[in-house]
Short mmCIF file of C-alpha atoms in Angstrom, two decimals:
data_model
loop_
_atom_site.label_atom_id
_atom_site.label_comp_id
_atom_site.label_asym_id
_atom_site.label_seq_id
_atom_site.Cartn_x
_atom_site.Cartn_y
_atom_site.Cartn_z
CA MET A 1 38.62 -13.23 16.78
CA ILE A 2 34.87 -13.36 16.00
CA THR A 3 32.80 -14.85 18.78
CA GLY A 4 29.58 -16.78 18.18
CA PHE A 5 27.53 -13.82 19.44
CA LYS A 6 29.26 -11.40 17.04
CA LEU A 7 28.79 -13.79 14.12
CA LEU A 8 25.09 -14.16 14.91
CA SER A 9 24.74 -10.36 15.12
CA ILE A 10 26.36 -9.93 11.69
CA VAL A 11 24.09 -12.58 10.16
CA LEU A 12 20.96 -10.98 11.65
CA PHE A 13 22.09 -7.56 10.41
CA PHE A 14 22.40 -8.76 6.82
CA ILE A 15 19.20 -10.83 6.72
CA PRO A 16 16.99 -7.84 5.73
CA ILE A 17 19.38 -6.92 2.91
CA CYS A 18 19.52 -10.47 1.57
CA SER A 19 15.76 -10.81 1.91
CA PHE A 20 15.10 -7.67 -0.08
CA SER A 21 17.50 -8.80 -2.80
CA GLN A 22 15.16 -11.76 -3.26
CA PHE A 23 12.10 -9.58 -3.90
CA ASN A 24 10.43 -10.90 -7.03
CA SER A 25 7.69 -8.30 -7.04
CA SER A 26 6.38 -5.40 -4.98
CA PHE A 27 3.53 -2.91 -4.85
CA GLU A 28 4.11 0.79 -4.28
CA ILE A 29 2.22 4.00 -3.64
CA ASN A 30 3.81 7.40 -4.24
CA GLY A 31 2.98 11.04 -4.58
CA GLY A 32 4.63 14.40 -4.89
CA LEU A 33 4.68 17.99 -6.04
CA LEU A 34 5.56 19.13 -9.55
CA ASN A 35 6.43 22.54 -10.91
CA THR A 36 4.60 22.51 -14.24
CA TYR A 37 4.60 24.63 -17.38
CA HIS A 38 4.58 24.21 -21.16
CA PHE A 39 6.53 24.63 -24.40
CA LEU A 40 4.76 26.65 -27.09
CA LYS A 41 5.51 26.45 -30.79
CA SER A 42 3.78 26.92 -34.12
CA SER A 43 4.55 26.41 -37.79
CA ASP A 44 2.24 29.34 -38.59
CA THR A 45 4.34 32.47 -39.17
CA SER A 46 1.48 34.95 -39.48
CA ASP A 47 1.63 38.16 -37.46
CA ILE A 48 -1.34 37.25 -35.29
CA ILE A 49 0.20 33.91 -34.27
CA LYS A 50 3.52 35.58 -33.54
CA TYR A 51 1.72 38.12 -31.36
CA ILE A 52 -0.21 35.46 -29.45
CA LEU A 53 2.97 33.45 -28.84
CA SER A 54 4.83 36.51 -27.62
CA ASP A 55 1.97 37.58 -25.38
CA ARG A 56 1.51 34.13 -23.81
CA LYS A 57 5.23 33.73 -23.15
CA SER A 58 5.28 37.06 -21.31
CA THR A 59 2.08 36.58 -19.28
CA GLU A 60 2.06 32.85 -18.40
CA PHE A 61 4.17 31.24 -15.69
CA SER A 62 4.80 27.87 -14.08
CA LYS A 63 2.77 26.72 -11.09
CA PHE A 64 2.83 23.93 -8.54
CA ASN A 65 0.82 20.80 -9.28
CA TRP A 66 0.72 17.24 -8.00
CA LYS A 67 0.92 13.56 -8.89
CA ILE A 68 -0.14 10.35 -7.11
CA GLY A 69 0.38 6.78 -8.24
CA PHE A 70 -0.06 3.08 -7.59
CA ASN A 71 2.52 0.85 -9.26
CA TYR A 72 3.59 -2.78 -9.53
CA ASN A 73 7.30 -3.65 -9.68
CA LYS A 74 8.69 -6.84 -11.22
CA ARG A 75 12.38 -7.67 -10.87
CA LEU A 76 13.87 -8.72 -14.20
CA THR A 77 17.51 -9.14 -13.18
CA LYS A 78 19.67 -8.34 -10.17
CA HIS A 79 19.72 -4.61 -11.04
CA PHE A 80 16.78 -4.04 -13.42
CA ILE A 81 13.12 -3.72 -12.42
CA LEU A 82 10.04 -3.18 -14.63
CA LYS A 83 7.42 -0.81 -13.19
CA SER A 84 3.88 -0.06 -14.36
CA GLY A 85 0.58 0.93 -12.82
CA LEU A 86 -2.03 3.70 -12.77
CA ASN A 87 -1.11 7.30 -11.89
CA LEU A 88 -3.08 10.54 -11.71
CA ARG A 89 -1.12 13.64 -12.70
CA SER A 90 -2.06 17.33 -12.85
CA MET A 91 -0.20 19.71 -15.17
CA GLY A 92 -0.72 23.36 -16.07
CA TYR A 93 0.27 26.98 -15.55
CA LYS A 94 -0.95 30.33 -14.26
CA THR A 95 -1.12 33.83 -15.70
CA LYS A 96 0.20 37.06 -14.28
CA VAL A 97 -2.07 39.19 -12.12
CA TYR A 98 -4.00 41.46 -14.51
CA SER A 99 -5.02 44.89 -13.25
CA ASP A 100 -5.55 47.07 -16.35
CA PHE A 101 -9.33 46.65 -16.63
CA THR A 102 -11.75 49.13 -18.10
CA PHE A 103 -15.40 48.96 -17.03
CA PRO A 104 -18.29 50.89 -18.60
CA ASP A 105 -19.78 53.79 -16.69
CA PRO A 106 -21.76 54.29 -14.56
CA GLY A 107 -21.03 52.19 -11.49
CA PRO A 108 -17.96 50.95 -9.64
CA PRO A 109 -15.66 48.35 -11.24
CA GLU A 110 -16.55 44.71 -10.63
CA PHE A 111 -12.96 43.87 -9.67
CA THR A 112 -9.54 45.47 -9.98
CA GLU A 113 -7.28 42.40 -10.13
CA ALA A 114 -7.60 38.97 -11.74
CA GLN A 115 -5.43 35.90 -12.23
CA LEU A 116 -6.15 32.65 -14.10
CA PHE A 117 -5.00 29.13 -13.24
CA TYR A 118 -5.11 26.21 -15.69
CA ASN A 119 -4.85 22.55 -14.66
CA TYR A 120 -4.98 19.54 -16.97
CA ARG A 121 -5.56 16.11 -15.44
CA PHE A 122 -4.14 12.91 -16.93
CA PHE A 123 -4.42 9.21 -16.14
CA ASP A 124 -0.98 7.68 -16.72
CA ILE A 125 -0.09 4.05 -17.43
CA PRO A 126 3.71 4.22 -17.08
CA VAL A 127 6.08 1.65 -18.52
CA ILE A 128 9.30 2.32 -16.62
CA ILE A 129 12.63 0.53 -16.27
CA ARG A 130 14.48 1.09 -12.99
CA TYR A 131 18.18 0.43 -12.52
CA GLU A 132 19.20 -0.04 -8.87
CA LEU A 133 22.89 0.49 -8.16
CA ASN A 134 23.16 -2.10 -5.40
CA MET A 135 21.27 -4.20 -2.83
CA ASN A 136 22.30 -2.23 0.25
CA LYS A 137 19.96 -0.68 2.78
CA ILE A 138 20.46 2.64 1.00
CA SER A 139 20.43 2.18 -2.77
CA PRO A 140 20.54 4.91 -5.47
CA PHE A 141 18.52 4.29 -8.62
CA ILE A 142 17.60 5.77 -11.97
CA GLU A 143 14.32 5.27 -13.84
CA PHE A 144 13.37 6.04 -17.41
CA GLY A 145 10.45 5.13 -19.60
CA ALA A 146 7.33 5.94 -21.56
CA VAL A 147 4.10 7.29 -20.08
CA PRO A 148 1.00 6.76 -22.25
CA SER A 149 -1.65 9.09 -20.83
CA ILE A 150 -5.38 9.69 -21.10
CA TYR A 151 -6.57 13.28 -20.71
CA PHE A 152 -9.87 13.40 -18.83
CA THR A 153 -10.59 16.88 -17.43
CA ASN A 154 -9.60 20.53 -17.42
CA PHE A 155 -9.83 22.48 -14.15
CA THR A 156 -9.61 26.27 -14.31
CA LYS A 157 -9.71 28.89 -11.59
CA GLN A 158 -10.24 32.64 -11.81
CA ARG A 159 -9.09 34.53 -8.74
CA THR A 160 -9.97 38.19 -8.30
CA ASN A 161 -9.73 40.58 -5.39
CA ILE A 162 -13.46 39.95 -4.85
CA GLU A 163 -13.99 36.20 -5.35
CA THR A 164 -12.62 32.95 -6.76
CA LYS A 165 -14.49 30.99 -9.44
CA ARG A 166 -13.72 27.35 -10.31
CA ASN A 167 -14.78 25.42 -13.40
CA PHE A 168 -14.41 21.81 -14.54
CA TYR A 169 -14.58 21.00 -18.24
CA TRP A 170 -15.34 17.33 -18.65
CA HIS A 171 -15.95 17.60 -22.39
CA ALA A 172 -12.96 19.71 -23.35
CA VAL A 173 -11.95 17.08 -25.92
CA SER A 174 -14.84 18.06 -28.17
CA VAL A 175 -15.26 21.67 -27.04
CA HIS A 176 -11.61 22.77 -27.14
CA ASN A 177 -10.17 20.15 -29.53
CA PHE A 178 -8.13 18.62 -26.71
CA LYS A 179 -6.47 15.34 -27.57
CA ARG A 180 -7.69 12.33 -25.61
CA LEU A 181 -4.54 10.22 -25.91
CA HIS A 182 -1.11 11.59 -24.98
CA PHE A 183 2.44 10.34 -24.76
CA ALA A 184 5.11 11.54 -22.33
CA THR A 185 8.56 10.49 -21.16
CA ASN A 186 9.60 10.21 -17.53
CA LEU A 187 13.06 10.40 -15.92
CA ASN A 188 13.55 9.82 -12.18
CA LEU A 189 16.66 9.91 -9.99
CA GLY A 190 16.24 8.63 -6.45
CA ILE A 191 17.31 6.66 -3.41
CA ASN A 192 15.74 3.56 -1.83
CA PHE A 193 15.72 3.12 1.95
CA LEU A 194 15.22 -0.40 3.29
CA LEU A 195 12.89 -0.27 6.33
CA ASN A 196 12.56 -4.02 7.04
CA VAL A 197 12.14 -7.32 5.21
CA ASN A 198 8.76 -6.25 3.80
CA TYR A 199 8.92 -2.49 3.26
CA GLN A 200 11.10 -0.03 1.40
CA ALA A 201 10.74 3.76 1.24
CA PHE A 202 12.08 5.94 -1.55
CA ILE A 203 12.49 9.55 -2.58
CA GLN A 204 13.10 10.74 -6.14
CA SER A 205 13.38 13.79 -8.35
CA SER A 206 11.08 13.52 -11.36
CA LEU A 207 10.85 15.00 -14.84
CA TYR A 208 7.86 14.62 -17.18
CA CYS A 209 7.90 15.85 -20.78
CA HIS A 210 4.97 15.47 -23.18
CA ALA A 211 5.81 14.44 -26.73
CA SER A 212 2.27 15.16 -27.92
CA PRO A 213 0.55 18.58 -27.89
CA LEU A 214 -2.34 19.30 -25.56
CA ALA A 215 -4.79 20.15 -28.32
CA ALA A 216 -5.21 20.32 -32.08
CA SER A 217 -4.63 24.05 -32.66
CA PRO A 218 -2.32 26.39 -34.62
CA ILE A 219 -0.22 26.86 -31.47
CA LYS A 220 1.07 23.57 -30.11
CA GLU A 221 1.26 23.37 -26.32
CA TYR A 222 3.49 20.66 -24.81
CA GLN A 223 3.22 20.10 -21.07
CA TYR A 224 6.21 19.42 -18.83
CA GLY A 225 6.91 19.33 -15.13
CA TYR A 226 9.61 18.52 -12.60
CA GLY A 227 9.55 17.99 -8.89
CA LEU A 228 10.00 15.68 -5.93
CA GLU A 229 8.15 12.46 -5.11
CA ILE A 230 8.16 10.13 -2.11
CA GLY A 231 6.70 6.67 -1.70
CA ILE A 232 6.74 3.28 -0.07
CA ARG A 233 6.92 -0.25 -1.49
CA LYS A 234 5.60 -3.49 0.00
CA LYS A 235 6.99 -6.89 -0.84
CA ILE A 236 4.49 -9.23 -2.51
CA GLN A 237 6.72 -12.26 -2.97
#
C-alpha cells in the first residue's frame, strides 16, 4: 500500500525528468580533445608526386588537438533536437623526429634533432540533428550532421633539442593556396546526465571528417579527427 508520503516522494523524484522533457530550447558549452590526422590522395601519377606521398605517409603522424563550442539546441519532437552554434576547432599532425642533418664546416651543428607540428584552425557553424533515446535522467543519444567551416589561421611549431619556434600564418589562404571555406561531417555518440530542472551534463565520442581538401594543390589533404568531448546545457525555456 502506497502512503501519502511515499506518493509525494515519487512525484518529487519524477518532477526533474518531466521538467526536462518539456525543454523547448537550451544553450550549451562543450570542449574536448581530438586525435587529428589527414587523408592524402592525388590524381597525379608522376614519380615525384608518388615519392612525396610515400615520404609524407611514412614521416607524418597524428597528434592531439582540441575543440571548444557554444551551441543552441531546439527540440523538434519528443526525440529529435536541432543543434547549431559557433565552434573553434584545431586540426593537424606532426612529423617524426629528424636527426640526419648535415651542416657545413667549420663550426658545431646548430641542432641535432628537429620535429615539426602543424595546426589548422577552423570556425565551425554546425547543423546537427540529435536523437535522444529517452527522457530519463541518463539518456543515450546519437548526433549527425554537416559542419560548414571557415579556415582562419595556420599555427606551426618547430621543436629542436636547442629551442622551439612558433609561427602563425594569418594569410595562408593567399600564400599557400589554402581554401577559405570548408565542409565536414560530424558523428557523435554520447550520454546525457540530468543534473536538475535547469542543467544537463553530457559526454560524447566525436568524429570529424572533412569532405573538402585543405588547399588547392596536386596532393589533396583531407583533415579528420576523433576524440572525447564533455559539456553542459542550460535550459532557456
